[in-house]
Coordinates of N, CA and C in Angstrom, one line a residue:
M16 N 81.0 87.1 39.1 CA 82.0 86.5 39.9 C 82.3 85.1 39.4
L17 N 83.5 84.6 39.4 CA 83.8 83.3 38.9 C 83.2 82.2 39.8
E18 N 82.8 81.2 39.2 CA 82.3 80.0 40.0 C 83.4 79.0 40.1
P19 N 83.5 78.2 41.2 CA 84.5 77.1 41.2 C 84.3 76.2 40.1
K20 N 85.3 75.5 39.7 CA 85.3 74.6 38.6 C 84.4 73.4 38.9
Q21 N 84.3 73.0 40.2 CA 83.5 71.8 40.5 C 82.5 72.2 41.6
D22 N 81.3 71.6 41.6 CA 80.4 71.7 42.7 C 80.7 70.7 43.8
R23 N 80.9 71.1 45.0 CA 81.2 70.2 46.1 C 80.4 70.5 47.3
S24 N 80.3 69.6 48.2 CA 79.6 69.8 49.4 C 80.5 70.7 50.4
A25 N 79.9 71.2 51.4 CA 80.6 72.1 52.3 C 81.8 71.3 53.0
E26 N 81.5 70.0 53.3 CA 82.6 69.2 53.9 C 83.7 69.0 53.0
E27 N 83.5 68.7 51.7 CA 84.5 68.5 50.8 C 85.3 69.8 50.5
L28 N 84.6 70.9 50.5 CA 85.2 72.2 50.3 C 86.2 72.5 51.5
G29 N 85.7 72.2 52.7 CA 86.5 72.5 53.8 C 87.8 71.7 53.9
E30 N 87.7 70.4 53.4 CA 88.9 69.5 53.4 C 89.9 69.9 52.3
S31 N 89.4 70.6 51.3 CA 90.3 70.8 50.1 C 90.7 72.3 49.9
L32 N 90.7 73.1 51.0 CA 91.0 74.5 50.9 C 92.5 74.7 50.4
V33 N 93.4 73.8 51.0 CA 94.8 73.9 50.6 C 95.0 73.6 49.1
N34 N 94.2 72.6 48.6 CA 94.4 72.3 47.2 C 93.9 73.4 46.3
E35 N 93.0 74.2 46.8 CA 92.5 75.3 45.9 C 93.6 76.3 45.6
A36 N 94.6 76.4 46.4 CA 95.7 77.3 46.2 C 96.5 77.0 44.9
T37 N 96.4 75.8 44.5 CA 97.1 75.3 43.3 C 96.3 75.4 42.0
M38 N 95.0 75.8 42.1 CA 94.2 75.8 40.9 C 94.8 76.8 39.9
K39 N 94.7 76.4 38.7 CA 95.3 77.2 37.6 C 94.5 78.5 37.4
E40 N 95.3 79.6 37.3 CA 94.6 80.9 37.1 C 94.1 81.0 35.7
I41 N 93.0 81.7 35.5 CA 92.4 81.8 34.2 C 92.8 83.1 33.6
G42 N 92.4 83.3 32.3 CA 92.6 84.5 31.6 C 93.9 84.6 30.9
Q43 N 93.9 85.3 29.7 CA 95.1 85.3 28.9 C 95.6 86.7 28.6
T44 N 94.7 87.7 28.8 CA 95.0 89.1 28.3 C 95.3 90.0 29.5
E45 N 96.2 90.9 29.3 CA 96.5 91.9 30.3 C 95.3 92.8 30.5
P46 N 95.0 93.1 31.8 CA 93.8 93.9 32.0 C 93.9 95.3 31.6
D47 N 95.1 95.9 31.5 CA 95.3 97.3 31.1 C 95.4 97.5 29.6
G48 N 95.4 96.4 28.8 CA 95.6 96.6 27.4 C 94.5 97.4 26.8
G49 N 94.9 98.5 26.1 CA 93.9 99.4 25.5 C 93.2 100.4 26.3
E50 N 93.5 100.4 27.6 CA 92.8 101.3 28.5 C 93.2 102.8 28.3
A51 N 94.3 103.0 27.6 CA 94.7 104.4 27.3 C 93.7 105.0 26.4
S52 N 93.1 104.2 25.5 CA 92.1 104.8 24.6 C 90.7 104.9 25.2
L53 N 90.6 104.5 26.5 CA 89.3 104.7 27.2 C 89.3 106.0 27.9
L54 N 90.4 106.7 28.1 CA 90.4 107.9 28.8 C 89.6 109.0 28.1
L55 N 88.8 109.6 28.9 CA 87.9 110.7 28.3 C 88.8 112.0 28.2
P56 N 88.8 112.6 27.0 CA 89.5 113.9 26.9 C 88.6 115.0 27.5
V57 N 89.3 116.1 28.0 CA 88.6 117.2 28.5 C 87.9 117.9 27.4
P58 N 86.6 118.0 27.5 CA 85.8 118.6 26.3 C 86.1 120.1 26.1
D59 N 86.0 120.5 24.9 CA 86.3 121.9 24.5 C 85.2 122.8 25.1
L60 N 85.7 123.9 25.8 CA 84.8 124.8 26.5 C 83.8 125.4 25.5
I61 N 84.3 126.0 24.4 CA 83.4 126.7 23.5 C 82.3 125.7 22.9
D62 N 82.8 124.5 22.6 CA 81.8 123.5 22.1 C 80.8 123.1 23.1
S63 N 81.2 123.0 24.4 CA 80.3 122.6 25.5 C 79.2 123.7 25.6
V64 N 79.6 125.0 25.6 CA 78.7 126.1 25.7 C 77.7 126.0 24.5
R65 N 78.2 125.8 23.3 CA 77.4 125.7 22.1 C 76.3 124.6 22.2
R66 N 76.8 123.5 22.7 CA 75.9 122.3 22.8 C 74.8 122.6 23.9
H67 N 75.3 123.3 25.0 CA 74.3 123.6 26.1 C 73.2 124.6 25.5
L68 N 73.6 125.5 24.7 CA 72.6 126.5 24.2 C 71.7 125.7 23.2
N69 N 72.2 124.8 22.4 CA 71.4 124.1 21.5 C 70.3 123.2 22.2
A70 N 70.7 122.7 23.4 CA 69.8 121.9 24.2 C 68.7 122.8 24.9
Q71 N 69.1 124.0 25.2 CA 68.1 124.9 25.9 C 67.1 125.6 24.9
K72 N 67.5 125.7 23.7 CA 66.7 126.5 22.7 C 65.3 125.9 22.5
P73 N 65.1 124.6 22.4 CA 63.8 124.1 22.2 C 62.8 124.3 23.4
I74 N 63.4 124.5 24.6 CA 62.5 124.5 25.8 C 62.4 125.9 26.4
L75 N 63.0 126.9 25.8 CA 62.9 128.3 26.3 C 62.3 129.2 25.3
D76 N 61.6 130.2 25.8 CA 61.0 131.2 24.9 C 62.2 132.2 24.5
D77 N 61.9 133.1 23.6 CA 62.9 133.9 23.0 C 63.6 134.8 24.1
D78 N 62.8 135.3 25.0 CA 63.4 136.2 26.1 C 64.3 135.3 27.0
Q79 N 63.8 134.2 27.4 CA 64.6 133.3 28.3 C 65.9 132.8 27.6
F80 N 65.8 132.6 26.3 CA 67.0 132.1 25.6 C 68.0 133.2 25.5
R81 N 67.6 134.4 25.2 CA 68.6 135.5 25.2 C 69.3 135.7 26.5
K82 N 68.6 135.6 27.6 CA 69.2 135.7 28.9 C 70.2 134.6 29.1
T83 N 69.8 133.4 28.7 CA 70.7 132.2 28.9 C 71.9 132.4 28.0
E84 N 71.7 132.9 26.8 CA 72.8 133.1 25.9 C 73.8 134.1 26.4
L85 N 73.3 135.2 27.1 CA 74.2 136.2 27.7 C 75.0 135.6 28.8
L86 N 74.3 134.9 29.7 CA 75.0 134.3 30.8 C 76.0 133.3 30.3
S87 N 75.7 132.5 29.3 CA 76.7 131.6 28.7 C 77.9 132.3 28.2
H88 N 77.7 133.5 27.6 CA 78.8 134.3 27.1 C 79.7 134.7 28.2
F89 N 79.2 135.2 29.3 CA 80.0 135.6 30.4 C 80.7 134.5 31.0
F90 N 80.0 133.3 31.1 CA 80.7 132.1 31.6 C 81.8 131.7 30.8
K91 N 81.6 131.7 29.5 CA 82.7 131.2 28.5 C 83.9 132.0 28.6
Y92 N 83.8 133.3 28.8 CA 85.0 134.2 28.8 C 85.4 134.6 30.2
G93 N 84.7 134.1 31.2 CA 85.0 134.5 32.6 C 85.4 133.3 33.4
I94 N 84.5 133.0 34.4 CA 84.9 131.9 35.3 C 85.0 130.6 34.6
G95 N 84.2 130.4 33.5 CA 84.3 129.1 32.8 C 85.7 128.9 32.2
K96 N 86.3 129.9 31.7 CA 87.7 129.8 31.2 C 88.7 129.4 32.2
D97 N 88.5 130.0 33.4 CA 89.4 129.7 34.5 C 89.2 128.2 35.0
L98 N 88.0 127.8 35.1 CA 87.7 126.5 35.5 C 88.2 125.4 34.5
H99 N 88.1 125.8 33.2 CA 88.5 124.9 32.1 C 90.0 124.7 32.2
E100 N 90.7 125.8 32.5 CA 92.2 125.7 32.6 C 92.6 124.8 33.8
E101 N 91.9 124.9 34.9 CA 92.1 124.1 36.1 C 91.8 122.6 35.8
L102 N 90.8 122.4 35.0 CA 90.4 121.0 34.7 C 91.5 120.4 33.8
G103 N 92.0 121.2 32.9 CA 93.1 120.7 32.0 C 94.3 120.4 32.8
T104 N 94.7 121.2 33.8 CA 95.8 120.9 34.6 C 95.6 119.7 35.4
L105 N 94.4 119.5 36.0 CA 94.1 118.3 36.7 C 94.2 117.0 35.9
D106 N 93.8 117.1 34.6 CA 93.8 116.0 33.7 C 95.3 115.6 33.4
E107 N 96.2 116.6 33.3 CA 97.6 116.3 33.0 C 98.3 115.6 34.1
L108 N 97.8 115.9 35.4 CA 98.4 115.3 36.5 C 97.9 113.9 36.8
H109 N 96.9 113.5 36.1 CA 96.3 112.1 36.3 C 96.1 111.5 35.0
Q110 N 97.2 111.1 34.4 CA 97.1 110.5 33.0 C 96.7 109.0 33.1
D111 N 96.6 108.5 34.4 CA 96.2 107.0 34.5 C 94.7 106.8 34.5
T112 N 93.9 107.9 34.5 CA 92.5 107.7 34.5 C 91.8 108.9 33.9
S113 N 90.5 108.9 33.7 CA 89.8 110.0 33.1 C 89.7 111.2 34.1
Y114 N 89.6 112.4 33.6 CA 89.5 113.5 34.5 C 88.3 113.5 35.4
I115 N 87.3 112.8 34.9 CA 86.0 112.8 35.7 C 85.9 111.8 36.8
S116 N 86.9 110.8 36.8 CA 86.9 109.7 37.7 C 86.8 110.1 39.2
A117 N 87.7 111.0 39.6 CA 87.6 111.4 41.0 C 86.3 112.1 41.4
M118 N 85.9 113.0 40.6 CA 84.6 113.7 40.9 C 83.4 112.7 40.9
W119 N 83.5 111.8 40.0 CA 82.4 110.8 39.9 C 82.3 109.9 41.2
I120 N 83.5 109.5 41.6 CA 83.6 108.6 42.8 C 83.2 109.4 44.0
E121 N 83.7 110.6 44.1 CA 83.3 111.5 45.3 C 81.9 111.8 45.4
A122 N 81.2 111.9 44.2 CA 79.8 112.1 44.2 C 79.0 111.0 44.9
F123 N 79.5 109.7 44.6 CA 78.8 108.6 45.2 C 79.2 108.4 46.7
L124 N 80.5 108.7 47.0 CA 80.9 108.6 48.4 C 80.2 109.6 49.3
A125 N 79.9 110.7 48.8 CA 79.2 111.7 49.6 C 77.8 111.4 49.9
L126 N 77.2 110.4 49.2 CA 75.8 110.1 49.5 C 75.6 109.6 50.9
R127 N 74.6 110.1 51.6 CA 74.3 109.6 52.9 C 72.9 108.9 53.0
D128 N 72.4 108.6 51.8 CA 71.1 107.9 51.7 C 71.3 106.4 52.1
S129 N 70.3 105.8 52.4 CA 70.3 104.3 52.7 C 70.8 103.6 51.4
I130 N 71.6 102.6 51.6 CA 72.0 101.8 50.4 C 70.9 101.3 49.7
A131 N 70.8 101.6 48.4 CA 69.7 101.1 47.5 C 70.2 100.9 46.1
F132 N 69.5 100.1 45.4 CA 69.9 99.8 44.0 C 69.9 101.0 43.1
H133 N 69.1 102.0 43.4 CA 69.0 103.2 42.5 C 70.2 104.1 42.7
S134 N 71.0 104.0 43.8 CA 72.1 104.8 43.9 C 73.5 104.1 44.2
N135 N 73.4 102.8 44.5 CA 74.6 102.0 44.7 C 74.5 100.7 43.9
A136 N 75.6 100.4 43.3 CA 75.7 99.1 42.5 C 75.9 98.0 43.5
A137 N 75.2 96.9 43.3 CA 75.3 95.7 44.2 C 75.1 94.4 43.4
P138 N 75.9 93.4 43.6 CA 75.8 92.2 42.9 C 74.6 91.4 43.4
A139 N 73.9 90.7 42.5 CA 72.8 89.8 42.9 C 73.1 88.4 42.2
F140 N 72.9 87.3 42.9 CA 73.3 86.0 42.4 C 72.1 85.2 42.3
Q141 N 72.0 84.5 41.1 CA 70.9 83.5 40.9 C 71.2 82.2 41.7
A142 N 70.1 81.5 42.0 CA 70.3 80.2 42.7 C 71.0 79.3 41.8
N143 N 71.9 78.4 42.4 CA 72.6 77.4 41.7 C 71.5 76.4 41.1
P144 N 71.6 76.0 39.9 CA 70.7 75.0 39.3 C 70.7 73.7 40.1
K145 N 71.8 73.4 40.8 CA 71.8 72.2 41.6 C 71.4 72.5 43.0
P146 N 70.2 72.0 43.5 CA 69.7 72.4 44.8 C 70.6 72.1 45.9
E147 N 71.4 71.1 45.9 CA 72.3 70.7 47.0 C 73.5 71.8 47.1
Q148 N 73.6 72.7 46.1 CA 74.7 73.7 46.2 C 74.1 75.0 46.8
N149 N 72.9 75.1 47.2 CA 72.3 76.3 47.6 C 72.2 76.5 49.1
D150 N 72.6 75.5 49.9 CA 72.6 75.7 51.4 C 73.7 76.8 51.7
Q151 N 73.4 77.5 52.8 CA 74.2 78.7 53.0 C 75.7 78.5 53.2
L152 N 76.1 77.4 53.9 CA 77.5 77.2 54.1 C 78.2 76.9 52.8
T153 N 77.6 76.0 51.9 CA 78.2 75.7 50.6 C 78.3 76.9 49.7
R154 N 77.2 77.7 49.8 CA 77.2 78.9 48.9 C 78.2 79.9 49.3
V155 N 78.4 80.2 50.6 CA 79.4 81.1 51.1 C 80.8 80.6 50.8
T156 N 81.0 79.3 51.0 CA 82.3 78.8 50.7 C 82.7 78.9 49.2
N157 N 81.7 78.6 48.3 CA 82.0 78.7 46.9 C 82.3 80.2 46.5
L158 N 81.5 81.1 47.1 CA 81.8 82.5 46.7 C 83.1 83.0 47.3
T159 N 83.5 82.5 48.5 CA 84.8 82.9 49.0 C 85.9 82.4 48.2
I160 N 85.9 81.2 47.8 CA 87.0 80.6 46.9 C 87.0 81.3 45.6
S161 N 85.8 81.6 45.0 CA 85.8 82.3 43.7 C 86.3 83.7 43.8
S162 N 86.0 84.4 44.9 CA 86.5 85.7 45.1 C 88.1 85.7 45.2
I163 N 88.6 84.8 45.9 CA 90.1 84.7 46.0 C 90.7 84.3 44.7
Q164 N 90.1 83.5 43.9 CA 90.6 83.2 42.6 C 90.6 84.4 41.7
L165 N 89.5 85.2 41.8 CA 89.5 86.5 41.0 C 90.6 87.4 41.4
L166 N 90.8 87.6 42.7 CA 91.8 88.4 43.3 C 93.2 88.0 42.8
K167 N 93.5 86.7 42.9 CA 94.8 86.2 42.5 C 95.0 86.5 41.0
T168 N 94.0 86.2 40.2 CA 94.1 86.4 38.7 C 94.3 87.9 38.4
F169 N 93.6 88.7 39.1 CA 93.8 90.2 38.8 C 95.2 90.7 39.2
R170 N 95.7 90.3 40.3 CA 97.0 90.7 40.8 C 98.1 90.1 39.9
A171 N 97.8 89.0 39.3 CA 98.8 88.4 38.4 C 98.8 89.0 37.0
G172 N 97.9 89.9 36.8 CA 97.8 90.6 35.5 C 97.3 89.7 34.4
S173 N 96.5 88.7 34.8 CA 96.0 87.7 33.8 C 94.5 87.8 33.7
L174 N 93.8 88.8 34.3 CA 92.4 88.8 34.2 C 92.0 89.3 32.8
E175 N 91.0 88.5 32.2 CA 90.6 88.9 30.9 C 89.8 90.2 30.9
P176 N 90.0 91.1 29.9 CA 89.4 92.4 29.9 C 87.8 92.2 29.9
E177 N 87.2 93.2 30.6 CA 85.7 93.2 30.6 C 85.3 93.9 29.3
V178 N 84.5 93.3 28.5 CA 84.0 93.8 27.3 C 82.5 93.6 27.1
M179 N 81.9 94.7 26.6 CA 80.4 94.6 26.4 C 80.2 94.3 24.9
H180 N 79.7 93.2 24.6 CA 79.4 92.8 23.2 C 77.9 93.0 22.9
L181 N 77.6 93.9 22.0 CA 76.2 94.1 21.6 C 75.7 92.9 20.8
Y182 N 76.6 92.2 20.1 CA 76.3 91.0 19.3 C 77.3 89.9 19.6
P183 N 77.1 89.3 20.8 CA 78.1 88.4 21.3 C 78.2 87.2 20.4
E184 N 77.2 86.8 19.6 CA 77.3 85.7 18.8 C 78.3 85.9 17.6
K185 N 78.6 87.2 17.4 CA 79.5 87.5 16.3 C 80.9 87.9 16.8
T186 N 81.0 88.4 18.0 CA 82.3 88.9 18.4 C 82.9 88.3 19.7
D187 N 82.1 87.6 20.5 CA 82.5 87.0 21.7 C 83.1 85.6 21.4
N188 N 84.2 85.6 20.7 CA 84.8 84.4 20.3 C 86.4 84.5 20.3
E189 N 87.1 83.4 20.1 CA 88.5 83.4 20.1 C 89.1 84.1 18.9
Q190 N 88.4 84.1 17.8 CA 88.9 84.8 16.6 C 89.0 86.3 16.8
F191 N 87.9 86.8 17.4 CA 87.9 88.3 17.7 C 89.0 88.6 18.7
K192 N 89.2 87.8 19.7 CA 90.2 88.1 20.7 C 91.6 88.1 20.1
K193 N 91.9 87.2 19.2 CA 93.2 87.1 18.6 C 93.4 88.3 17.7
L194 N 92.4 88.6 16.9 CA 92.5 89.7 16.0 C 92.8 91.1 16.7
I195 N 92.1 91.3 17.8 CA 92.1 92.6 18.4 C 93.5 92.8 19.1
Q196 N 94.3 91.8 19.3 CA 95.6 91.9 19.9 C 96.6 92.6 19.0
F197 N 96.3 92.6 17.7 CA 97.3 93.2 16.8 C 97.0 94.6 16.5
I198 N 96.0 95.2 17.2 CA 95.7 96.6 17.0 C 96.4 97.4 18.1
S199 N 96.9 98.6 17.8 CA 97.5 99.5 18.8 C 96.6 99.8 20.0
P200 N 97.2 99.7 21.2 CA 96.4 100.0 22.4 C 95.6 101.4 22.3
D201 N 96.2 102.4 21.6 CA 95.6 103.7 21.5 C 94.4 103.6 20.6
L202 N 94.3 102.6 19.8 CA 93.2 102.5 18.8 C 92.2 101.4 19.0
V203 N 92.5 100.5 20.0 CA 91.8 99.3 20.1 C 90.3 99.5 20.4
C204 N 90.0 100.5 21.3 CA 88.6 100.8 21.6 C 87.8 101.3 20.4
M205 N 88.5 102.2 19.6 CA 87.8 102.7 18.4 C 87.6 101.6 17.4
A206 N 88.6 100.7 17.3 CA 88.4 99.6 16.3 C 87.3 98.6 16.8
A207 N 87.3 98.4 18.1 CA 86.3 97.5 18.6 C 84.8 98.0 18.5
S208 N 84.7 99.3 18.6 CA 83.4 99.9 18.5 C 82.8 99.8 17.1
V209 N 83.7 99.6 16.1 CA 83.2 99.5 14.7 C 82.3 98.2 14.6
V210 N 82.6 97.2 15.4 CA 81.8 96.0 15.4 C 80.9 95.9 16.6
S211 N 80.6 97.0 17.2 CA 79.6 97.1 18.3 C 80.1 96.4 19.5
T212 N 81.4 96.5 19.8 CA 82.1 95.9 21.0 C 82.8 97.0 21.7
Y213 N 82.5 97.0 23.1 CA 83.0 98.1 23.8 C 83.8 97.7 25.1
P214 N 85.1 97.8 25.1 CA 85.9 97.5 26.3 C 85.5 98.4 27.4
L215 N 85.5 97.9 28.6 CA 85.1 98.7 29.8 C 86.4 99.1 30.6
D216 N 86.3 100.3 31.2 CA 87.4 100.8 32.0 C 87.6 99.9 33.3
M217 N 88.8 99.3 33.5 CA 89.1 98.5 34.6 C 90.0 99.1 35.6
S218 N 90.2 100.4 35.5 CA 91.2 101.1 36.3 C 90.8 101.1 37.8
Q219 N 89.6 100.8 38.1 CA 89.1 100.8 39.5 C 89.0 99.4 40.1
F220 N 89.4 98.4 39.3 CA 89.2 97.0 39.7 C 90.0 96.7 41.0
Y221 N 91.1 97.4 41.2 CA 91.9 97.1 42.4 C 91.1 97.5 43.7
R222 N 90.1 98.3 43.6 CA 89.3 98.6 44.7 C 88.2 97.6 45.1
L223 N 88.1 96.5 44.3 CA 87.2 95.4 44.6 C 87.6 94.7 45.9
F224 N 88.9 94.8 46.2 CA 89.4 94.1 47.4 C 90.2 95.0 48.3
N225 N 90.3 94.7 49.6 CA 91.1 95.4 50.5 C 90.8 96.9 50.5
T226 N 89.6 97.3 50.3 CA 89.2 98.7 50.2 C 88.0 99.0 51.2
T227 N 88.1 100.1 51.8 CA 87.0 100.5 52.7 C 86.7 102.0 52.5
H228 N 85.5 102.4 52.8 CA 85.0 103.8 52.7 C 85.0 104.4 54.0
I229 N 85.8 105.5 54.1 CA 85.9 106.3 55.4 C 85.1 107.6 55.2
P230 N 83.9 107.7 55.9 CA 83.0 108.9 55.7 C 83.4 110.0 56.6
L231 N 84.4 110.8 56.2 CA 84.8 111.9 57.0 C 84.3 113.2 56.3
N232 N 84.9 114.4 56.7 CA 84.5 115.6 56.0 C 84.7 115.5 54.5
K233 N 85.9 115.0 54.2 CA 86.2 114.7 52.8 C 86.2 113.1 52.7
D234 N 85.2 112.6 52.1 CA 85.1 111.1 52.0 C 86.3 110.6 51.2
D235 N 86.7 109.4 51.5 CA 87.8 108.8 50.8 C 87.7 107.2 50.8
L236 N 88.3 106.6 49.8 CA 88.5 105.2 49.8 C 89.9 104.8 50.1
V237 N 90.1 103.9 51.1 CA 91.4 103.5 51.5 C 91.6 102.1 51.1
T238 N 92.7 101.8 50.4 CA 93.1 100.5 50.0 C 94.3 100.0 50.7
D239 N 94.3 98.9 51.3 CA 95.5 98.4 52.0 C 95.6 96.9 51.6
E240 N 96.5 96.6 50.7 CA 96.6 95.2 50.2 C 97.4 94.3 51.2
S241 N 97.9 94.9 52.2 CA 98.6 94.0 53.2 C 97.6 93.3 54.1
R242 N 96.4 93.8 54.2 CA 95.4 93.2 55.0 C 94.9 91.8 54.5
C243 N 94.5 90.9 55.3 CA 94.2 89.6 54.9 C 93.0 89.0 55.7
T244 N 91.9 89.7 55.6 CA 90.7 89.3 56.3 C 89.5 89.3 55.4
F245 N 88.6 88.3 55.5 CA 87.4 88.2 54.7 C 86.2 88.4 55.7
W246 N 85.4 89.5 55.4 CA 84.3 89.8 56.3 C 83.0 89.3 55.7
C247 N 82.1 88.8 56.6 CA 80.8 88.4 56.2 C 79.8 89.2 57.1
Y248 N 78.7 89.5 56.5 CA 77.7 90.3 57.2 C 76.3 89.6 57.1
E249 N 75.7 89.3 58.3 CA 74.4 88.7 58.4 C 73.7 89.1 59.6
M250 N 72.4 89.4 59.5 CA 71.6 89.7 60.6 C 72.2 90.7 61.5
E251 N 72.7 91.8 61.0 CA 73.3 92.9 61.7 C 74.5 92.5 62.5
M252 N 75.2 91.4 62.0 CA 76.4 90.9 62.7 C 77.5 90.8 61.7
F253 N 78.7 91.3 62.1 CA 79.9 91.2 61.2 C 80.7 90.0 61.7
M254 N 81.2 89.2 60.8 CA 82.0 88.0 61.1 C 83.2 88.0 60.2
S255 N 84.4 87.7 60.7 CA 85.6 87.7 59.8 C 86.2 86.3 59.7
L256 N 86.6 85.9 58.5 CA 87.4 84.7 58.3 C 88.8 84.9 58.7
M257 N 89.3 84.1 59.6 CA 90.7 84.3 60.1 C 91.7 84.5 59.1
S258 N 92.7 85.4 59.3 CA 93.7 85.7 58.4 C 94.5 84.5 57.9
W259 N 94.8 83.6 58.9 CA 95.6 82.4 58.5 C 94.9 81.5 57.5
M260 N 93.5 81.5 57.6 CA 92.8 80.6 56.7 C 92.8 81.3 55.3
I261 N 92.7 82.6 55.2 CA 92.8 83.3 53.9 C 94.1 83.0 53.3
M262 N 95.2 83.0 54.1 CA 96.5 82.8 53.5 C 96.6 81.4 53.0
V263 N 96.0 80.4 53.7 CA 96.0 79.0 53.2 C 95.4 78.9 51.8
I264 N 94.2 79.6 51.7 CA 93.5 79.5 50.4 C 94.2 80.2 49.3
S265 N 94.8 81.3 49.6 CA 95.4 82.1 48.6 C 96.9 81.7 48.4

């Protein structure tokens, strides 16, 4: 999450909320640049069965492997063929994201376990190196303003792409960013991987805000960008920042 440009006390932050609305938005690159090349193709059925058998062979005896091979044959030319055709149709209907996205999200939404790091992603923040910035009110105010800055930048289409650099000292620089802009969006991910740099899929970034999980028979995520409330949770209590204050900041 972005940090405010200046460290200020809670009182100073409270007095300057209106001024925060005029802060210059950061980022230069469109967030969807090159994401077409991030879409996963539907894997070939015959190749998938072959790879499955290759993975099973070292751990099965001859009799077990023959049975697995026979079942794989029936699957490949039976229900597997039908399922593969349905998967291809589903992929054609959702060209904006990978075929696996909905299934992947639903798998997490269907979890009913307690929230834990082993099954749910969660941000963790280090303490500010300046002790005076670590009191609760200042910390929450900083994070609130930073969150709104991130939201504004994303909706303006100016958020810099998320990229994983295996060797940041070589590729995380302005020279690489300028060079990669001249590569076709369909090839940019392949080209970046040559130098061990991997753009990340940002198609779900819009769910970072204004989104809630509704646990019904079929779980769903609902996004409503018209809402304007900031919720805080502490000691089993929910608190909301008033809508008019959010509007002033944003």
